[in-house]
């Protein structure tokens, strides 16, 4: 079953002025779609390897699978991590858990910002729920798949590949991440937290 590019959950210009329409259009329609196509191509090649019994390409395909699948999953969550007229702070159980695990919302935000702005090269800032530790954690994968942490469910993600911000912010990644906080969809993150924690 081939994977599909999910529709953007708002209009291309809905994140203005924080993220410009052209960036969202290119990011969703070209970049995100590229990971969907790459994932489906990789899955087709793995199916062919099983059919033919020729597994010589499988080690390389494992790298492609991790890259494209993680890219697709994280981008899908990225669009859901933002919303027009959002931002502010979470409320309810997620807010309580943030205080429990990070001390305060301000301390969480400072750590997430430092981790995200500080990614070496292309990558992400991720707030995740660890089922094993029953706690929130911040991880900052490089590309999409490296430095990821097993057993955790991402709740809120910020893309810091240059394609996410360069048209509007050029090299000012920190200014883009600051704008991300004006778009953070805490209602969506709280719903994902509730589902993950059970
Ligand atoms: Mn991206």
PDB file of C-alpha atoms and ligand atoms in Angstrom:
ATOM      1  CA  UNK A   1       0.000   0.000   0.000  1.00  0.00           C
ATOM      2  CA  UNK A   2       1.675   3.171  -1.178  1.00  0.00           C
ATOM      3  CA  UNK A   3       1.983   6.089   1.230  1.00  0.00           C
ATOM      4  CA  UNK A   4       0.336   9.376   0.300  1.00  0.00           C
ATOM      5  CA  UNK A   5       1.259  12.998   0.901  1.00  0.00           C
ATOM      6  CA  UNK A   6      -1.276  14.239   3.481  1.00  0.00           C
ATOM      7  CA  UNK A   7      -3.073  17.471   2.691  1.00  0.00           C
ATOM      8  CA  UNK A   8      -1.826  20.526   4.532  1.00  0.00           C
ATOM      9  CA  UNK A   9      -4.214  21.048   7.494  1.00  0.00           C
ATOM     10  CA  UNK A  10      -4.563  24.786   6.665  1.00  0.00           C
ATOM     11  CA  UNK A  11      -4.048  27.153   3.741  1.00  0.00           C
ATOM     12  CA  UNK A  12      -0.529  27.691   2.380  1.00  0.00           C
ATOM     13  CA  UNK A  13      -0.547  31.270   3.667  1.00  0.00           C
ATOM     14  CA  UNK A  14      -2.111  30.445   7.056  1.00  0.00           C
ATOM     15  CA  UNK A  15       1.193  30.569   8.934  1.00  0.00           C
ATOM     16  CA  UNK A  16       2.014  34.109   7.758  1.00  0.00           C
ATOM     17  CA  UNK A  17       3.733  36.247   8.881  1.00  0.00           C
ATOM     18  CA  UNK A  18       5.837  33.714  10.805  1.00  0.00           C
ATOM     19  CA  UNK A  19       6.354  31.297   7.922  1.00  0.00           C
ATOM     20  CA  UNK A  20       5.740  32.623   4.430  1.00  0.00           C
ATOM     21  CA  UNK A  21       3.462  31.061   1.843  1.00  0.00           C
ATOM     22  CA  UNK A  22       6.199  30.285  -0.667  1.00  0.00           C
ATOM     23  CA  UNK A  23       8.220  28.393   1.939  1.00  0.00           C
ATOM     24  CA  UNK A  24       5.184  26.338   3.005  1.00  0.00           C
ATOM     25  CA  UNK A  25       4.277  25.612  -0.612  1.00  0.00           C
ATOM     26  CA  UNK A  26       7.761  24.408  -1.541  1.00  0.00           C
ATOM     27  CA  UNK A  27       8.233  22.600   1.761  1.00  0.00           C
ATOM     28  CA  UNK A  28       4.992  20.640   1.594  1.00  0.00           C
ATOM     29  CA  UNK A  29       4.524  20.079  -2.138  1.00  0.00           C
ATOM     30  CA  UNK A  30       8.157  19.480  -3.105  1.00  0.00           C
ATOM     31  CA  UNK A  31      10.229  18.500  -0.079  1.00  0.00           C
ATOM     32  CA  UNK A  32       7.693  16.519   1.940  1.00  0.00           C
ATOM     33  CA  UNK A  33       6.372  14.898  -1.213  1.00  0.00           C
ATOM     34  CA  UNK A  34       9.925  13.893  -2.085  1.00  0.00           C
ATOM     35  CA  UNK A  35      10.130  11.807   1.070  1.00  0.00           C
ATOM     36  CA  UNK A  36       6.811  10.122   0.292  1.00  0.00           C
ATOM     37  CA  UNK A  37       8.029   9.260  -3.212  1.00  0.00           C
ATOM     38  CA  UNK A  38      11.385   8.114  -1.823  1.00  0.00           C
ATOM     39  CA  UNK A  39       9.678   5.918   0.768  1.00  0.00           C
ATOM     40  CA  UNK A  40       7.411   4.284  -1.800  1.00  0.00           C
ATOM     41  CA  UNK A  41      10.324   3.730  -4.194  1.00  0.00           C
ATOM     42  CA  UNK A  42      12.313   2.088  -1.400  1.00  0.00           C
ATOM     43  CA  UNK A  43       9.409  -0.163  -0.413  1.00  0.00           C
ATOM     44  CA  UNK A  44       9.016  -1.210  -4.059  1.00  0.00           C
ATOM     45  CA  UNK A  45      12.711  -2.099  -4.270  1.00  0.00           C
ATOM     46  CA  UNK A  46      12.479  -4.163  -1.074  1.00  0.00           C
ATOM     47  CA  UNK A  47       9.480  -6.025  -2.482  1.00  0.00           C
ATOM     48  CA  UNK A  48      11.459  -6.715  -5.652  1.00  0.00           C
ATOM     49  CA  UNK A  49      14.388  -8.030  -3.605  1.00  0.00           C
ATOM     50  CA  UNK A  50      12.029 -10.499  -1.928  1.00  0.00           C
ATOM     51  CA  UNK A  51      10.541 -11.541  -5.261  1.00  0.00           C
ATOM     52  CA  UNK A  52      13.866 -12.086  -6.993  1.00  0.00           C
ATOM     53  CA  UNK A  53      15.810 -13.358  -4.007  1.00  0.00           C
ATOM     54  CA  UNK A  54      18.537 -10.840  -4.851  1.00  0.00           C
ATOM     55  CA  UNK A  55      19.198  -9.078  -1.549  1.00  0.00           C
ATOM     56  CA  UNK A  56      22.417  -7.347  -2.614  1.00  0.00           C
ATOM     57  CA  UNK A  57      20.798  -3.899  -2.451  1.00  0.00           C
ATOM     58  CA  UNK A  58      19.113  -4.425   0.929  1.00  0.00           C
ATOM     59  CA  UNK A  59      21.835  -2.845   3.151  1.00  0.00           C
ATOM     60  CA  UNK A  60      21.676   0.395   1.157  1.00  0.00           C
ATOM     61  CA  UNK A  61      17.896   0.290   1.080  1.00  0.00           C
ATOM     62  CA  UNK A  62      17.850   0.164   4.869  1.00  0.00           C
ATOM     63  CA  UNK A  63      19.481   3.617   4.896  1.00  0.00           C
ATOM     64  CA  UNK A  64      16.981   4.890   2.337  1.00  0.00           C
ATOM     65  CA  UNK A  65      14.083   3.465   4.330  1.00  0.00           C
ATOM     66  CA  UNK A  66      15.167   5.097   7.598  1.00  0.00           C
ATOM     67  CA  UNK A  67      15.756   8.444   5.867  1.00  0.00           C
ATOM     68  CA  UNK A  68      12.565   8.659   3.820  1.00  0.00           C
ATOM     69  CA  UNK A  69      10.227   7.060   6.339  1.00  0.00           C
ATOM     70  CA  UNK A  70      11.477   9.256   9.167  1.00  0.00           C
ATOM     71  CA  UNK A  71      11.259  12.257   6.843  1.00  0.00           C
ATOM     72  CA  UNK A  72       7.658  11.482   5.970  1.00  0.00           C
ATOM     73  CA  UNK A  73       6.605  10.865   9.575  1.00  0.00           C
ATOM     74  CA  UNK A  74       8.312  13.982  10.927  1.00  0.00           C
ATOM     75  CA  UNK A  75       6.980  16.256   8.176  1.00  0.00           C
ATOM     76  CA  UNK A  76       3.435  14.994   8.703  1.00  0.00           C
ATOM     77  CA  UNK A  77       3.837  15.828  12.380  1.00  0.00           C
ATOM     78  CA  UNK A  78       5.497  19.175  11.614  1.00  0.00           C
ATOM     79  CA  UNK A  79       2.402  20.468   9.815  1.00  0.00           C
ATOM     80  CA  UNK A  80       0.293  19.303  12.752  1.00  0.00           C
ATOM     81  CA  UNK A  81       2.703  20.885  15.239  1.00  0.00           C
ATOM     82  CA  UNK A  82       1.775  24.340  13.995  1.00  0.00           C
ATOM     83  CA  UNK A  83      -1.498  26.194  13.585  1.00  0.00           C
ATOM     84  CA  UNK A  84      -2.604  29.735  12.833  1.00  0.00           C
ATOM     85  CA  UNK A  85      -3.318  31.829  15.920  1.00  0.00           C
ATOM     86  CA  UNK A  86      -1.644  29.242  18.153  1.00  0.00           C
ATOM     87  CA  UNK A  87       1.437  29.490  20.352  1.00  0.00           C
ATOM     88  CA  UNK A  88       1.358  30.348  24.017  1.00  0.00           C
ATOM     89  CA  UNK A  89       1.609  27.563  26.552  1.00  0.00           C
ATOM     90  CA  UNK A  90      -0.035  24.154  26.916  1.00  0.00           C
ATOM     91  CA  UNK A  91      -2.707  23.557  29.510  1.00  0.00           C
ATOM     92  CA  UNK A  92      -3.965  20.479  31.349  1.00  0.00           C
ATOM     93  CA  UNK A  93      -2.096  17.195  31.684  1.00  0.00           C
ATOM     94  CA  UNK A  94       0.636  18.081  29.179  1.00  0.00           C
ATOM     95  CA  UNK A  95       1.375  21.313  31.018  1.00  0.00           C
ATOM     96  CA  UNK A  96       1.596  19.394  34.299  1.00  0.00           C
ATOM     97  CA  UNK A  97       3.927  16.803  32.768  1.00  0.00           C
ATOM     98  CA  UNK A  98       6.216  19.517  31.364  1.00  0.00           C
ATOM     99  CA  UNK A  99       6.533  21.054  34.823  1.00  0.00           C
ATOM    100  CA  UNK A 100       7.202  17.618  36.324  1.00  0.00           C
ATOM    101  CA  UNK A 101       9.908  16.660  33.834  1.00  0.00           C
ATOM    102  CA  UNK A 102      11.541  20.024  33.038  1.00  0.00           C
ATOM    103  CA  UNK A 103      10.790  22.131  36.111  1.00  0.00           C
ATOM    104  CA  UNK A 104       8.796  24.788  34.295  1.00  0.00           C
ATOM    105  CA  UNK A 105       7.492  25.664  30.849  1.00  0.00           C
ATOM    106  CA  UNK A 106      10.199  28.305  30.550  1.00  0.00           C
ATOM    107  CA  UNK A 107      12.905  25.738  31.336  1.00  0.00           C
ATOM    108  CA  UNK A 108      11.429  23.324  28.786  1.00  0.00           C
ATOM    109  CA  UNK A 109      11.255  26.034  26.141  1.00  0.00           C
ATOM    110  CA  UNK A 110      14.836  27.124  26.754  1.00  0.00           C
ATOM    111  CA  UNK A 111      16.149  23.547  26.464  1.00  0.00           C
ATOM    112  CA  UNK A 112      14.088  22.775  23.361  1.00  0.00           C
ATOM    113  CA  UNK A 113      15.211  26.018  21.733  1.00  0.00           C
ATOM    114  CA  UNK A 114      18.888  25.351  22.507  1.00  0.00           C
ATOM    115  CA  UNK A 115      18.657  21.762  21.234  1.00  0.00           C
ATOM    116  CA  UNK A 116      16.844  22.800  18.050  1.00  0.00           C
ATOM    117  CA  UNK A 117      18.888  25.862  17.151  1.00  0.00           C
ATOM    118  CA  UNK A 118      22.044  23.855  17.894  1.00  0.00           C
ATOM    119  CA  UNK A 119      21.422  20.958  15.511  1.00  0.00           C
ATOM    120  CA  UNK A 120      24.566  20.462  13.437  1.00  0.00           C
ATOM    121  CA  UNK A 121      23.453  20.740   9.836  1.00  0.00           C
ATOM    122  CA  UNK A 122      19.971  19.554   8.923  1.00  0.00           C
ATOM    123  CA  UNK A 123      17.678  18.120  11.559  1.00  0.00           C
ATOM    124  CA  UNK A 124      14.856  18.583  14.016  1.00  0.00           C
ATOM    125  CA  UNK A 125      13.872  19.526  17.521  1.00  0.00           C
ATOM    126  CA  UNK A 126      11.450  16.999  18.978  1.00  0.00           C
ATOM    127  CA  UNK A 127       9.405  16.867  22.174  1.00  0.00           C
ATOM    128  CA  UNK A 128       8.564  13.223  22.755  1.00  0.00           C
ATOM    129  CA  UNK A 129       6.847  10.981  25.280  1.00  0.00           C
ATOM    130  CA  UNK A 130       8.920   8.028  26.452  1.00  0.00           C
ATOM    131  CA  UNK A 131       6.727   5.037  27.167  1.00  0.00           C
ATOM    132  CA  UNK A 132       9.618   3.223  28.864  1.00  0.00           C
ATOM    133  CA  UNK A 133      10.568   6.052  31.207  1.00  0.00           C
ATOM    134  CA  UNK A 134       7.064   7.511  31.513  1.00  0.00           C
ATOM    135  CA  UNK A 135       8.500  10.959  30.969  1.00  0.00           C
ATOM    136  CA  UNK A 136       8.805  13.652  28.368  1.00  0.00           C
ATOM    137  CA  UNK A 137      12.126  14.147  26.660  1.00  0.00           C
ATOM    138  CA  UNK A 138      13.696  16.415  24.078  1.00  0.00           C
ATOM    139  CA  UNK A 139      15.658  14.845  21.252  1.00  0.00           C
ATOM    140  CA  UNK A 140      17.323  16.507  18.275  1.00  0.00           C
ATOM    141  CA  UNK A 141      17.817  14.101  15.373  1.00  0.00           C
ATOM    142  CA  UNK A 142      20.213  14.962  12.561  1.00  0.00           C
ATOM    143  CA  UNK A 143      18.767  14.591   9.057  1.00  0.00           C
ATOM    144  CA  UNK A 144      15.563  12.756  10.019  1.00  0.00           C
ATOM    145  CA  UNK A 145      16.761   9.470  11.437  1.00  0.00           C
ATOM    146  CA  UNK A 146      20.129   9.895  13.156  1.00  0.00           C
ATOM    147  CA  UNK A 147      20.244  10.376  16.942  1.00  0.00           C
ATOM    148  CA  UNK A 148      16.610   9.301  17.170  1.00  0.00           C
ATOM    149  CA  UNK A 149      15.564   7.599  20.387  1.00  0.00           C
ATOM    150  CA  UNK A 150      13.788   4.276  20.485  1.00  0.00           C
ATOM    151  CA  UNK A 151      10.495   3.856  22.232  1.00  0.00           C
ATOM    152  CA  UNK A 152       9.413   7.465  22.274  1.00  0.00           C
ATOM    153  CA  UNK A 153       6.444   9.081  20.564  1.00  0.00           C
ATOM    154  CA  UNK A 154       6.998  12.533  19.051  1.00  0.00           C
ATOM    155  CA  UNK A 155       4.459  15.121  20.198  1.00  0.00           C
ATOM    156  CA  UNK A 156       5.732  18.431  18.798  1.00  0.00           C
ATOM    157  CA  UNK A 157       8.470  18.842  16.184  1.00  0.00           C
ATOM    158  CA  UNK A 158      10.347  21.761  14.637  1.00  0.00           C
ATOM    159  CA  UNK A 159      12.113  21.318  11.288  1.00  0.00           C
ATOM    160  CA  UNK A 160      15.443  23.119  11.087  1.00  0.00           C
ATOM    161  CA  UNK A 161      16.519  22.011   7.640  1.00  0.00           C
ATOM    162  CA  UNK A 162      17.373  25.194   5.728  1.00  0.00           C
ATOM    163  CA  UNK A 163      14.455  24.562   3.339  1.00  0.00           C
ATOM    164  CA  UNK A 164      12.130  25.216   6.323  1.00  0.00           C
ATOM    165  CA  UNK A 165      13.239  28.825   6.792  1.00  0.00           C
ATOM    166  CA  UNK A 166      15.919  30.071   4.409  1.00  0.00           C
ATOM    167  CA  UNK A 167      13.732  32.121   2.047  1.00  0.00           C
ATOM    168  CA  UNK A 168      12.486  34.340   4.868  1.00  0.00           C
ATOM    169  CA  UNK A 169      15.116  34.002   7.579  1.00  0.00           C
ATOM    170  CA  UNK A 170      18.288  33.216   5.582  1.00  0.00           C
ATOM    171  CA  UNK A 171      20.912  32.076   8.105  1.00  0.00           C
ATOM    172  CA  UNK A 172      18.959  33.288  11.141  1.00  0.00           C
ATOM    173  CA  UNK A 173      17.805  29.907  12.411  1.00  0.00           C
ATOM    174  CA  UNK A 174      17.263  31.218  15.948  1.00  0.00           C
ATOM    175  CA  UNK A 175      14.793  33.834  14.667  1.00  0.00           C
ATOM    176  CA  UNK A 176      12.864  31.125  12.806  1.00  0.00           C
ATOM    177  CA  UNK A 177      12.720  28.907  15.912  1.00  0.00           C
ATOM    178  CA  UNK A 178      11.489  31.899  17.912  1.00  0.00           C
ATOM    179  CA  UNK A 179       8.689  32.316  15.362  1.00  0.00           C
ATOM    180  CA  UNK A 180       7.872  28.615  15.665  1.00  0.00           C
ATOM    181  CA  UNK A 181       6.813  29.278  19.257  1.00  0.00           C
ATOM    182  CA  UNK A 182       4.149  31.668  17.926  1.00  0.00           C
ATOM    183  CA  UNK A 183       2.692  28.781  15.906  1.00  0.00           C
ATOM    184  CA  UNK A 184       3.116  25.859  18.316  1.00  0.00           C
ATOM    185  CA  UNK A 185      -0.086  23.818  18.292  1.00  0.00           C
ATOM    186  CA  UNK A 186      -0.305  22.821  21.941  1.00  0.00           C
ATOM    187  CA  UNK A 187      -3.844  21.520  21.561  1.00  0.00           C
ATOM    188  CA  UNK A 188      -2.583  18.993  19.000  1.00  0.00           C
ATOM    189  CA  UNK A 189       0.422  18.092  21.140  1.00  0.00           C
ATOM    190  CA  UNK A 190      -1.853  17.586  24.163  1.00  0.00           C
ATOM    191  CA  UNK A 191      -4.074  15.232  22.151  1.00  0.00           C
ATOM    192  CA  UNK A 192      -1.044  13.209  21.015  1.00  0.00           C
ATOM    193  CA  UNK A 193       0.241  13.143  24.604  1.00  0.00           C
ATOM    194  CA  UNK A 194      -3.074  11.794  25.835  1.00  0.00           C
ATOM    195  CA  UNK A 195      -3.083   9.064  23.191  1.00  0.00           C
ATOM    196  CA  UNK A 196       0.545   8.098  23.802  1.00  0.00           C
ATOM    197  CA  UNK A 197       0.295   8.017  27.580  1.00  0.00           C
ATOM    198  CA  UNK A 198      -2.943   6.082  27.528  1.00  0.00           C
TER     199      UNK A 198
HETATM  200 MN1  LIG B   1      11.566  19.792   5.927  1.00  0.00          MN
END
